[in-house]
PDB file of C-alpha atoms in Angstrom:
ATOM      1  CA  ALA A   1      97.552 177.199  31.036  1.00 52.00           C
ATOM      2  CA  ALA A   2      94.832 175.862  33.227  1.00 51.00           C
ATOM      3  CA  ALA A   3      95.756 174.993  36.759  1.00 53.00           C
ATOM      4  CA  ILE A   4      95.299 171.409  37.805  1.00 53.00           C
ATOM      5  CA  SER A   5      93.195 171.217  40.910  1.00 49.00           C
ATOM      6  CA  PRO A   6      94.384 168.846  43.607  1.00 54.00           C
ATOM      7  CA  LEU A   7      92.437 165.655  44.191  1.00 50.00           C
ATOM      8  CA  PRO A   8      89.976 165.894  47.026  1.00 49.00           C
ATOM      9  CA  THR A   9      91.147 164.508  50.319  1.00 47.00           C
ATOM     10  CA  ILE A  10      89.308 161.400  51.420  1.00 45.00           C
ATOM     11  CA  PRO A  11      88.746 161.446  55.130  1.00 45.00           C
ATOM     12  CA  THR A  12      90.056 158.431  56.968  1.00 45.00           C
ATOM     13  CA  LEU A  13      87.825 156.787  59.479  1.00 45.00           C
ATOM     14  CA  PRO A  14      89.174 155.384  62.673  1.00 48.00           C
ATOM     15  CA  ILE A  15      89.581 151.629  62.456  1.00 47.00           C
ATOM     16  CA  SER A  16      88.224 149.755  65.402  1.00 44.00           C
ATOM     17  CA  PRO A  17      89.027 146.123  65.928  1.00 50.00           C
ATOM     18  CA  LEU A  18      85.976 144.055  65.060  1.00 47.00           C
ATOM     19  CA  THR A  19      85.456 140.439  65.914  1.00 46.00           C
ATOM     20  CA  PRO A  20      84.975 138.533  62.677  1.00 54.00           C
ATOM     21  CA  VAL A  21      81.538 136.963  62.308  1.00 58.00           C
ATOM     22  CA  ALA A  22      83.102 133.517  61.902  1.00 66.00           C
ATOM     23  CA  SER A  23      84.916 133.902  65.207  1.00 88.00           C
ATOM     24  CA  THR A  24      81.772 134.886  67.118  1.00 92.00           C
ATOM     25  CA  GLU A  25      79.848 132.024  65.505  1.00 93.00           C
ATOM     26  CA  LEU A  26      82.593 129.572  66.481  1.00 94.00           C
ATOM     27  CA  THR A  27      82.589 130.898  70.038  1.00 95.00           C
ATOM     28  CA  ALA A  28      78.814 130.453  70.200  1.00 95.00           C
ATOM     29  CA  ARG A  29      79.077 126.857  68.916  1.00 95.00           C
ATOM     30  CA  LEU A  30      81.831 126.033  71.416  1.00 96.00           C
ATOM     31  CA  ASN A  31      79.760 127.591  74.227  1.00 96.00           C
ATOM     32  CA  THR A  32      76.829 125.361  73.215  1.00 96.00           C
ATOM     33  CA  LEU A  33      79.082 122.309  73.393  1.00 97.00           C
ATOM     34  CA  ASN A  34      80.312 123.387  76.819  1.00 96.00           C
ATOM     35  CA  ARG A  35      76.725 123.849  78.028  1.00 96.00           C
ATOM     36  CA  LEU A  36      75.868 120.341  76.771  1.00 96.00           C
ATOM     37  CA  GLY A  37      78.977 118.830  78.358  1.00 96.00           C
ATOM     38  CA  VAL A  38      80.187 117.637  74.945  1.00 97.00           C
ATOM     39  CA  SER A  39      83.831 118.146  74.083  1.00 96.00           C
ATOM     40  CA  VAL A  40      85.529 118.795  70.778  1.00 97.00           C
ATOM     41  CA  HIS A  41      86.683 115.496  69.189  1.00 97.00           C
ATOM     42  CA  ALA A  42      83.890 113.566  70.960  1.00 97.00           C
ATOM     43  CA  LEU A  43      81.741 110.987  69.188  1.00 98.00           C
ATOM     44  CA  VAL A  44      77.971 111.274  69.665  1.00 98.00           C
ATOM     45  CA  LYS A  45      74.772 109.604  68.492  1.00 96.00           C
ATOM     46  CA  LEU A  46      71.070 109.419  69.298  1.00 95.00           C
ATOM     47  CA  PRO A  47      69.716 106.807  71.702  1.00 93.00           C
ATOM     48  CA  ASP A  48      68.527 103.550  70.141  1.00 90.00           C
ATOM     49  CA  ASP A  49      64.812 103.893  69.438  1.00 84.00           C
ATOM     50  CA  GLY A  50      64.298 100.114  69.511  1.00 84.00           C
ATOM     51  CA  ASN A  51      62.993 100.044  65.935  1.00 86.00           C
ATOM     52  CA  ARG A  52      65.268  98.013  63.668  1.00 84.00           C
ATOM     53  CA  PHE A  53      63.661  99.637  60.601  1.00 83.00           C
ATOM     54  CA  THR A  54      64.886 103.164  61.434  1.00 81.00           C
ATOM     55  CA  GLN A  55      68.420 104.371  60.859  1.00 79.00           C
ATOM     56  CA  ALA A  56      68.617 107.858  62.368  1.00 81.00           C
ATOM     57  CA  ASP A  57      69.675 106.370  65.696  1.00 84.00           C
ATOM     58  CA  SER A  58      72.625 104.546  64.120  1.00 90.00           C
ATOM     59  CA  ALA A  59      74.377 107.644  62.730  1.00 94.00           C
ATOM     60  CA  VAL A  60      77.583 108.553  64.563  1.00 97.00           C
ATOM     61  CA  TYR A  61      78.903 112.107  64.539  1.00 98.00           C
ATOM     62  CA  TYR A  62      82.345 113.521  65.236  1.00 98.00           C
ATOM     63  CA  ILE A  63      82.411 116.872  67.044  1.00 98.00           C
ATOM     64  CA  GLY A  64      84.932 118.971  65.171  1.00 97.00           C
ATOM     65  CA  ALA A  65      87.184 121.794  66.317  1.00 95.00           C
ATOM     66  CA  ASP A  66      84.752 123.995  64.371  1.00 96.00           C
ATOM     67  CA  GLY A  67      82.028 123.192  66.933  1.00 97.00           C
ATOM     68  CA  ARG A  68      79.964 121.303  64.368  1.00 97.00           C
ATOM     69  CA  ARG A  69      78.925 117.659  64.166  1.00 97.00           C
ATOM     70  CA  HIS A  70      80.255 115.729  61.210  1.00 98.00           C
ATOM     71  CA  ALA A  71      78.480 112.550  60.152  1.00 97.00           C
ATOM     72  CA  PHE A  72      80.341 109.399  59.231  1.00 97.00           C
ATOM     73  CA  PRO A  73      78.669 108.274  55.989  1.00 95.00           C
ATOM     74  CA  ASN A  74      79.073 104.611  56.994  1.00 95.00           C
ATOM     75  CA  ASP A  75      80.986 102.278  59.283  1.00 95.00           C
ATOM     76  CA  ARG A  76      83.790 101.784  56.727  1.00 97.00           C
ATOM     77  CA  VAL A  77      84.724 105.471  56.990  1.00 97.00           C
ATOM     78  CA  PHE A  78      84.367 105.347  60.782  1.00 97.00           C
ATOM     79  CA  PHE A  79      86.723 102.374  61.124  1.00 97.00           C
ATOM     80  CA  THR A  80      89.519 104.170  59.270  1.00 97.00           C
ATOM     81  CA  TRP A  81      89.563 106.555  62.258  1.00 97.00           C
ATOM     82  CA  TYR A  82      88.485 104.367  65.209  1.00 97.00           C
ATOM     83  CA  GLY A  83      88.826 100.717  66.207  1.00 96.00           C
ATOM     84  CA  ASN A  84      85.409 100.387  67.846  1.00 97.00           C
ATOM     85  CA  PHE A  85      82.319 102.269  69.002  1.00 95.00           C
ATOM     86  CA  ASP A  86      83.277 102.236  72.706  1.00 95.00           C
ATOM     87  CA  GLY A  87      83.829 106.010  72.923  1.00 95.00           C
ATOM     88  CA  VAL A  88      80.494 106.995  71.350  1.00 97.00           C
ATOM     89  CA  ARG A  89      78.324 109.032  73.722  1.00 96.00           C
ATOM     90  CA  VAL A  90      74.542 108.953  73.483  1.00 96.00           C
ATOM     91  CA  VAL A  91      72.897 112.396  73.499  1.00 96.00           C
ATOM     92  CA  SER A  92      69.259 113.463  73.302  1.00 95.00           C
ATOM     93  CA  ALA A  93      67.670 114.511  70.032  1.00 95.00           C
ATOM     94  CA  THR A  94      67.334 118.055  71.406  1.00 96.00           C
ATOM     95  CA  ASP A  95      71.014 118.245  72.324  1.00 97.00           C
ATOM     96  CA  LEU A  96      72.097 116.773  68.991  1.00 97.00           C
ATOM     97  CA  ALA A  97      69.907 119.254  67.098  1.00 96.00           C
ATOM     98  CA  SER A  98      71.565 122.163  68.925  1.00 97.00           C
ATOM     99  CA  ILE A  99      74.932 121.203  67.419  1.00 98.00           C
ATOM    100  CA  PRO A 100      74.947 122.378  63.784  1.00 97.00           C
ATOM    101  CA  LEU A 101      75.852 119.986  61.013  1.00 97.00           C
ATOM    102  CA  GLY A 102      79.157 120.333  59.207  1.00 97.00           C
ATOM    103  CA  ALA A 103      80.760 118.549  56.290  1.00 97.00           C
ATOM    104  CA  ASN A 104      80.715 114.757  56.296  1.00 97.00           C
ATOM    105  CA  ALA A 105      83.679 112.923  57.748  1.00 98.00           C
ATOM    106  CA  THR A 106      85.807 111.370  54.996  1.00 98.00           C
ATOM    107  CA  TYR A 107      88.235 108.467  54.848  1.00 98.00           C
ATOM    108  CA  ARG A 108      91.393 108.856  56.908  1.00 98.00           C
ATOM    109  CA  PRO A 109      94.384 109.415  54.608  1.00 98.00           C
ATOM    110  CA  GLY A 110      96.748 106.519  54.036  1.00 97.00           C
ATOM    111  CA  ILE A 111      94.452 103.782  55.363  1.00 97.00           C
ATOM    112  CA  LYS A 112      92.359 102.642  52.402  1.00 97.00           C
ATOM    113  CA  LEU A 113      92.162 102.948  48.659  1.00 98.00           C
ATOM    114  CA  VAL A 114      88.758 104.057  47.385  1.00 98.00           C
ATOM    115  CA  LYS A 115      86.729 104.196  44.202  1.00 97.00           C
ATOM    116  CA  PHE A 116      83.338 105.513  43.195  1.00 97.00           C
ATOM    117  CA  ALA A 117      80.669 103.140  41.928  1.00 93.00           C
ATOM    118  CA  THR A 118      80.544 104.754  38.474  1.00 94.00           C
ATOM    119  CA  ASP A 119      84.248 105.560  38.120  1.00 94.00           C
ATOM    120  CA  PRO A 120      86.780 102.772  37.426  1.00 95.00           C
ATOM    121  CA  LYS A 121      89.709 104.761  38.863  1.00 98.00           C
ATOM    122  CA  VAL A 122      91.202 103.707  42.203  1.00 98.00           C
ATOM    123  CA  TYR A 123      92.246 106.589  44.445  1.00 98.00           C
ATOM    124  CA  ALA A 124      94.620 107.013  47.375  1.00 98.00           C
ATOM    125  CA  VAL A 125      93.239 109.304  50.079  1.00 98.00           C
ATOM    126  CA  SER A 126      95.510 112.242  50.869  1.00 97.00           C
ATOM    127  CA  ASN A 127      95.337 115.276  53.152  1.00 95.00           C
ATOM    128  CA  ASN A 128      92.725 118.012  52.718  1.00 94.00           C
ATOM    129  CA  ARG A 129      90.069 115.455  51.685  1.00 96.00           C
ATOM    130  CA  THR A 130      91.987 114.927  48.457  1.00 97.00           C
ATOM    131  CA  LEU A 131      91.792 111.834  46.290  1.00 98.00           C
ATOM    132  CA  ARG A 132      94.718 110.993  44.031  1.00 98.00           C
ATOM    133  CA  TRP A 133      94.310 108.544  41.171  1.00 98.00           C
ATOM    134  CA  VAL A 134      96.693 105.594  41.523  1.00 98.00           C
ATOM    135  CA  LYS A 135      97.450 105.152  37.841  1.00 97.00           C
ATOM    136  CA  THR A 136      99.145 101.760  37.830  1.00 97.00           C
ATOM    137  CA  GLU A 137      98.778  98.395  39.504  1.00 97.00           C
ATOM    138  CA  ALA A 138     102.529  98.525  40.232  1.00 97.00           C
ATOM    139  CA  ALA A 139     102.096 101.748  42.245  1.00 98.00           C
ATOM    140  CA  ALA A 140      99.113 100.309  44.137  1.00 98.00           C
ATOM    141  CA  SER A 141     101.043  97.129  44.916  1.00 97.00           C
ATOM    142  CA  ALA A 142     104.108  99.073  46.099  1.00 97.00           C
ATOM    143  CA  LEU A 143     101.920 101.163  48.434  1.00 97.00           C
ATOM    144  CA  TYR A 144      99.438  98.574  49.762  1.00 97.00           C
ATOM    145  CA  GLY A 145     101.088  95.217  49.053  1.00 96.00           C
ATOM    146  CA  SER A 146     100.322  92.447  46.592  1.00 97.00           C
ATOM    147  CA  ASN A 147      96.740  92.203  47.868  1.00 97.00           C
ATOM    148  CA  TRP A 148      96.180  95.943  47.324  1.00 97.00           C
ATOM    149  CA  ASN A 149      92.809  95.256  45.690  1.00 96.00           C
ATOM    150  CA  ARG A 150      91.492  94.044  49.078  1.00 96.00           C
ATOM    151  CA  HIS A 151      92.157  97.519  50.470  1.00 96.00           C
ATOM    152  CA  ILE A 152      89.641  99.232  48.176  1.00 98.00           C
ATOM    153  CA  ASP A 153      86.349 100.579  49.511  1.00 97.00           C
ATOM    154  CA  ASP A 154      83.563 101.669  47.188  1.00 96.00           C
ATOM    155  CA  ILE A 155      82.171 105.126  47.853  1.00 96.00           C
ATOM    156  CA  SER A 156      78.644 105.990  46.810  1.00 95.00           C
ATOM    157  CA  ASP A 157      78.539 108.677  44.114  1.00 96.00           C
ATOM    158  CA  THR A 158      76.436 110.648  46.606  1.00 95.00           C
ATOM    159  CA  PHE A 159      79.669 111.546  48.451  1.00 96.00           C
ATOM    160  CA  TYR A 160      81.673 112.613  45.361  1.00 96.00           C
ATOM    161  CA  LEU A 161      81.594 116.298  46.337  1.00 95.00           C
ATOM    162  CA  ASP A 162      82.962 115.523  49.814  1.00 96.00           C
ATOM    163  CA  TYR A 163      86.382 115.129  48.192  1.00 97.00           C
ATOM    164  CA  ASN A 164      88.866 117.183  46.186  1.00 96.00           C
ATOM    165  CA  PHE A 165      91.059 115.705  43.483  1.00 97.00           C
ATOM    166  CA  GLY A 166      94.818 116.087  43.370  1.00 97.00           C
ATOM    167  CA  ALA A 167      97.864 115.024  41.421  1.00 98.00           C
ATOM    168  CA  ASP A 168      97.972 111.468  40.111  1.00 98.00           C
ATOM    169  CA  VAL A 169     100.077 108.808  41.815  1.00 98.00           C
ATOM    170  CA  ASN A 170     102.293 107.416  39.052  1.00 97.00           C
ATOM    171  CA  THR A 171     104.774 105.613  41.332  1.00 97.00           C
ATOM    172  CA  ALA A 172     104.898 104.803  45.044  1.00 96.00           C
ATOM    173  CA  SER A 173     107.282 107.727  45.590  1.00 97.00           C
ATOM    174  CA  ASP A 174     104.449 110.123  44.626  1.00 98.00           C
ATOM    175  CA  TYR A 175     102.467 109.246  47.783  1.00 97.00           C
ATOM    176  CA  ASP A 176     103.862 109.053  51.333  1.00 97.00           C
ATOM    177  CA  ARG A 177     101.365 106.765  53.013  1.00 96.00           C
ATOM    178  CA  THR A 178     103.341 106.395  56.272  1.00 95.00           C
ATOM    179  CA  SER A 179     103.730 110.139  56.750  1.00 96.00           C
ATOM    180  CA  LEU A 180     100.010 110.714  56.183  1.00 96.00           C
ATOM    181  CA  GLN A 181      99.060 108.025  58.688  1.00 94.00           C
ATOM    182  CA  SER A 182     101.290 109.486  61.378  1.00 94.00           C
ATOM    183  CA  SER A 183     100.544 113.173  60.784  1.00 95.00           C
ATOM    184  CA  ILE A 184      96.751 113.025  60.448  1.00 96.00           C
ATOM    185  CA  ARG A 185      95.252 111.706  63.673  1.00 94.00           C
ATOM    186  CA  LEU A 186      91.964 113.600  64.127  1.00 96.00           C
ATOM    187  CA  VAL A 187      88.992 113.987  61.819  1.00 97.00           C
ATOM    188  CA  SER A 188      89.376 117.769  62.344  1.00 96.00           C
ATOM    189  CA  ASP A 189      92.776 117.510  60.619  1.00 96.00           C
ATOM    190  CA  VAL A 190      91.004 116.986  57.291  1.00 95.00           C
ATOM    191  CA  LEU A 191      87.774 118.951  57.721  1.00 95.00           C
ATOM    192  CA  PRO A 192      87.273 122.044  55.568  1.00 88.00           C
ATOM    193  CA  LEU A 193      87.806 125.334  57.375  1.00 74.00           C
TER     194      LEU A 193
END
């Protein structure tokens, strides 16, 4: 009978703790913010260029916990998070450019119903940038009142990929609007990791 040779021994290499690339990149972004005197959760924009035909100077950005700037697609999204523009800080184009772009800011959960221009479904906004189809008028009315249809914002199809899609809302008990409103306070609470 032939002898079975033992499997070769694989040498083990010492494992040294390495800083993950994502962590060092985050640290670098946060250091840039510190150098600019811009804090996480701040709102920033470019100075007004005085030309009413340009729009770059009207964009408002949220500075996320990820050290990135996140654009509000429009004022309707902005006003689900903030009551006014009083806290927006003006920064130079150079400073703004040194803060990398991140995902767009999305609607704050529990505030508005939304729909896309080419999709007849009405959605409730949930956590994790998730839209949930409100399947019946009765469910919409139970959640947002008898004038629920006045709480719907249209979203351009351009922003379709900013959202995920979750379980349908068949009845009001499928969606806890009050809990979402109280638990999600910062734009960073719904930004992708």
